[in-house]
Coordinates of C-alpha atoms in Angstrom, one line a residue:
M21 CA 0.2 -0.2 0.3
D22 CA 2.8 2.4 0.9
F23 CA 4.5 1.8 -2.4
F24 CA 0.8 2.8 -4.1
E25 CA 0.7 5.9 -2.2
R26 CA 4.4 6.6 -2.8
E27 CA 3.8 6.7 -6.7
Q28 CA 0.7 9.0 -6.6
Q29 CA 2.5 11.3 -4.7
R30 CA 5.5 11.0 -7.4
A31 CA 2.2 11.2 -10.1
L32 CA 1.1 14.6 -8.4
L33 CA 4.3 16.3 -7.9
A34 CA 4.8 14.9 -11.5
R35 CA 1.9 16.3 -13.1
L36 CA 2.2 20.6 -11.0
G37 CA 6.0 20.5 -12.3
R38 CA 4.7 20.4 -15.3
K39 CA 1.9 22.6 -15.0
I40 CA 3.9 25.4 -13.5
F41 CA 7.2 25.2 -15.5
L42 CA 5.9 23.8 -18.8
E43 CA 1.7 24.8 -19.0
D44 CA 1.3 28.1 -20.3
W45 CA 5.2 29.3 -20.7
M46 CA 4.7 32.3 -23.4
M47 CA 2.3 34.0 -21.0
K48 CA 4.8 33.7 -17.7
L49 CA 7.4 34.7 -19.4
I50 CA 5.9 37.4 -21.0
A51 CA 4.5 38.8 -17.2
L52 CA 8.4 38.2 -15.7
V53 CA 9.5 40.7 -18.3
I54 CA 7.1 42.9 -17.7
T55 CA 7.4 42.4 -13.7
L56 CA 10.9 42.9 -14.4
G57 CA 10.8 46.0 -16.1
L58 CA 8.7 47.6 -13.9
W59 CA 11.2 46.5 -10.9
L60 CA 13.8 48.1 -12.8
G61 CA 11.9 51.6 -14.2
I62 CA 10.7 52.4 -10.3
T63 CA 14.2 51.4 -9.3
G64 CA 15.8 53.5 -11.6
L65 CA 13.9 56.7 -11.2
R66 CA 14.9 56.1 -7.0
T67 CA 18.8 56.1 -7.7
P68 CA 20.3 59.5 -7.4
T69 CA 21.1 61.6 -10.2
S70 CA 22.0 64.7 -11.6
T71 CA 21.7 67.0 -13.6
T72 CA 22.9 71.4 -14.6
I73 CA 19.7 73.6 -15.6
R74 CA 21.4 77.0 -16.6
N75 CA 20.3 80.6 -16.8
I76 CA 18.5 80.9 -13.6
P77 CA 18.3 83.9 -13.1
L78 CA 20.4 85.1 -10.1
D79 CA 18.8 88.2 -7.1
M80 CA 20.6 89.7 -5.0
R81 CA 19.7 91.5 -2.1
V82 CA 21.5 94.5 -0.4
A83 CA 21.0 96.8 2.2
N84 CA 18.5 99.8 1.2
D85 CA 20.9 102.6 1.7
L86 CA 23.7 100.6 -1.2
E87 CA 23.4 100.5 -4.8
V88 CA 25.1 97.9 -7.6
T89 CA 26.5 100.1 -10.2
N90 CA 28.3 97.5 -12.3
S91 CA 26.6 95.8 -14.4
P92 CA 27.5 92.0 -12.6
V93 CA 26.4 88.3 -14.1
K94 CA 21.9 88.1 -14.6
E95 CA 21.7 84.5 -14.4
V96 CA 24.4 81.3 -12.9
D97 CA 24.4 77.8 -13.9
I98 CA 23.0 75.7 -10.5
K99 CA 23.9 71.5 -10.4
I100 CA 21.6 69.5 -8.2
S101 CA 21.2 66.3 -7.6
G102 CA 17.9 63.6 -6.4
D103 CA 15.5 61.4 -7.9
K104 CA 14.8 61.2 -11.3
S105 CA 11.4 61.3 -10.7
K106 CA 11.3 64.7 -8.9
L107 CA 13.3 65.5 -11.3
N108 CA 11.7 64.8 -13.9
Q109 CA 9.0 67.3 -12.4
L110 CA 11.1 70.4 -11.8
N111 CA 9.7 73.9 -13.6
R112 CA 12.5 75.8 -14.0
E113 CA 10.3 78.5 -14.8
N114 CA 10.0 79.1 -10.6
L115 CA 13.5 78.7 -9.5
L116 CA 15.5 81.4 -8.7
V117 CA 18.4 82.3 -6.7
S118 CA 18.5 84.7 -3.7
L119 CA 21.9 86.3 -2.4
D120 CA 22.0 88.1 0.5
L121 CA 24.4 90.7 0.5
T122 CA 23.0 93.2 2.8
E123 CA 25.7 92.4 5.5
V124 CA 28.3 93.5 3.2
Q125 CA 29.6 96.8 2.8
P126 CA 30.1 100.1 0.0
G127 CA 33.3 98.9 -2.4
E128 CA 34.6 97.0 -5.2
R129 CA 33.9 93.6 -3.4
V130 CA 34.3 89.5 -5.1
V131 CA 31.4 87.9 -3.9
S132 CA 31.6 84.3 -3.4
I133 CA 28.5 82.2 -4.3
A134 CA 27.5 79.3 -2.8
P135 CA 25.5 75.8 -1.7
D136 CA 26.0 77.5 1.7
N137 CA 25.1 81.3 1.3
V138 CA 22.4 80.8 -1.7
N139 CA 18.5 80.2 -0.7
V140 CA 16.9 78.0 -3.6
E141 CA 13.8 77.0 -3.1
L142 CA 13.8 73.0 -4.6
P143 CA 11.8 70.6 -4.0
A144 CA 12.3 68.2 -0.6
G145 CA 14.7 65.1 -1.9
I146 CA 16.7 67.3 -4.2
K147 CA 20.4 68.8 -3.4
L148 CA 22.0 72.2 -4.7
E149 CA 25.1 71.1 -5.8
S150 CA 27.2 73.7 -6.8
I151 CA 26.9 77.3 -8.7
S152 CA 28.4 78.6 -11.1
P153 CA 30.4 80.8 -12.1
S154 CA 31.3 80.8 -8.2
V155 CA 32.3 84.5 -7.3
I156 CA 31.4 87.6 -9.2
P157 CA 31.9 91.1 -9.2
I158 CA 30.8 93.8 -7.8
R159 CA 30.4 98.0 -6.8
L160 CA 28.5 98.7 -4.2
E161 CA 27.4 102.8 -3.4
K162 CA 26.3 104.5 -1.1
I163 CA 22.5 105.7 -1.9
I164 CA 22.3 110.0 -1.9
E165 CA 20.6 112.8 -2.5
R166 CA 20.4 116.5 -3.4
E167 CA 18.4 119.3 -5.1
V168 CA 19.6 120.2 -9.2
P169 CA 18.3 122.7 -10.9
V170 CA 16.0 122.3 -14.1
K171 CA 16.8 123.2 -17.4
A172 CA 14.9 123.8 -20.2
E173 CA 15.5 121.7 -24.2
T174 CA 13.5 122.6 -26.9
E175 CA 13.7 121.4 -30.7
G176 CA 12.7 123.7 -33.8
V177 CA 13.4 127.2 -35.0
V178 CA 11.3 130.7 -33.3
A179 CA 10.5 133.0 -36.6
E180 CA 13.3 134.7 -38.1
G181 CA 14.5 137.7 -37.0
F182 CA 13.8 136.7 -32.7
E183 CA 15.2 134.8 -30.8
I184 CA 14.3 133.3 -26.6
Y185 CA 15.7 135.0 -23.9
N186 CA 16.8 132.1 -21.9
E187 CA 18.0 134.1 -19.0
R188 CA 14.0 135.2 -18.3
T189 CA 12.3 131.5 -19.0
I190 CA 10.4 130.9 -16.2
I191 CA 10.6 127.1 -15.0
T192 CA 8.3 125.9 -12.1
P193 CA 9.4 124.8 -10.2
P194 CA 13.2 125.7 -11.1
N195 CA 15.1 122.6 -8.4
V196 CA 13.7 119.1 -7.8
R197 CA 16.0 116.6 -6.0
V198 CA 17.2 113.5 -7.5
S199 CA 18.4 110.1 -6.2
G200 CA 21.3 108.0 -7.4
P201 CA 24.5 106.4 -6.5
E202 CA 26.5 108.7 -5.0
S203 CA 28.7 109.1 -8.3
F204 CA 25.9 109.2 -10.6
V205 CA 24.1 111.7 -8.7
R206 CA 26.8 113.5 -6.8
P207 CA 28.5 115.3 -10.4
L208 CA 25.0 116.3 -11.8
D209 CA 24.6 119.8 -12.6
S210 CA 20.6 119.5 -13.7
I211 CA 17.7 117.7 -15.1
S212 CA 16.8 118.0 -18.9
T213 CA 13.2 118.7 -19.2
E214 CA 11.5 116.9 -22.5
K215 CA 12.2 119.2 -26.4
I216 CA 9.8 121.2 -25.7
N217 CA 9.1 122.7 -29.8
V218 CA 9.7 126.1 -30.9
E219 CA 9.0 126.0 -34.3
S220 CA 8.5 129.5 -35.2
K221 CA 6.9 130.9 -32.4
Q222 CA 7.8 134.7 -32.1
A223 CA 5.8 135.0 -29.3
D224 CA 6.1 134.5 -25.1
F225 CA 4.5 131.0 -24.1
T226 CA 3.7 128.7 -21.3
T227 CA 4.1 125.0 -21.4
Q228 CA 2.6 122.7 -18.6
Q229 CA 2.4 119.1 -17.6
V230 CA 6.5 119.1 -19.2
S231 CA 8.2 115.3 -17.9
L232 CA 11.4 115.8 -16.6
N233 CA 14.1 113.1 -18.8
P234 CA 17.2 112.0 -16.1
V235 CA 20.1 110.8 -18.5
N236 CA 20.9 108.0 -16.3
P237 CA 18.4 105.5 -15.2
K238 CA 20.4 105.4 -12.0
V239 CA 19.2 109.3 -11.1
R240 CA 15.7 108.7 -9.4
L241 CA 13.1 111.6 -9.0
V242 CA 12.7 112.2 -6.0
D243 CA 9.4 113.8 -5.8
T244 CA 8.6 116.2 -9.2
T245 CA 8.0 114.1 -12.2
I246 CA 6.7 117.9 -14.2
V247 CA 7.4 120.9 -14.0
E248 CA 5.8 124.3 -15.7
V249 CA 8.3 126.3 -18.5
T250 CA 7.6 130.1 -19.4
F251 CA 9.4 130.9 -22.2
R252 CA 10.0 135.5 -23.0
I253 CA 10.7 135.6 -26.8
G254 CA 11.2 138.5 -28.9
E255 CA 13.1 140.5 -31.3
R256 CA 16.8 138.9 -32.2
R257 CA 19.2 141.6 -29.7
I258 CA 22.0 142.7 -31.9
V259 CA 25.4 142.9 -30.1
I260 CA 27.3 145.5 -30.3
S261 CA 31.2 144.8 -29.5
S262 CA 33.1 147.4 -27.9

């Protein structure tokens, strides 16, 4: 009896083995390949990797009474690392490298740009590895205010036989306050108006709402941005030399 039971067990195991390894072997092979592919894909996405993103805006924050007056780099390249899936989902349009220079004193400086002294908002799991360039030269200047006279600018030619009596031109207000880096504001001797057309004029006239025209963008008007200009026009004077 034992002999027949052992034979039955062997036959059962043989049938089970054929069913597992031989029957539907193609479907099982396909399932194995798909499972292996999914496992490799997931493992690959989770494997730390690195990438370089170029031309990220650089924002330099300085003290309120200082201004950068040279032309340092405006963009930097950053090298980041992390899960490949998270790197792929990163939106470069949202990236900004912020460099805090509020403690830097006025003058010519060379400042370092490194992961430990900048702020970049990155998703959890992504690390900032390096920044290029790693150093930049900057020039910081004090911002000052001062009052300067307004100068009326004209275009065109008055009527023949007439002239503008410049010494009698009235500008209201005659002076305005400007602010900006010291090296730009200190040498200013005047702020010009936009050009006022005097073509064929032969009598006094007043132009209101005349805009001022600071030539350098680093020079800013503090309060007044428009003036009123009155021109005195009369017959051309004859200069008699002695």
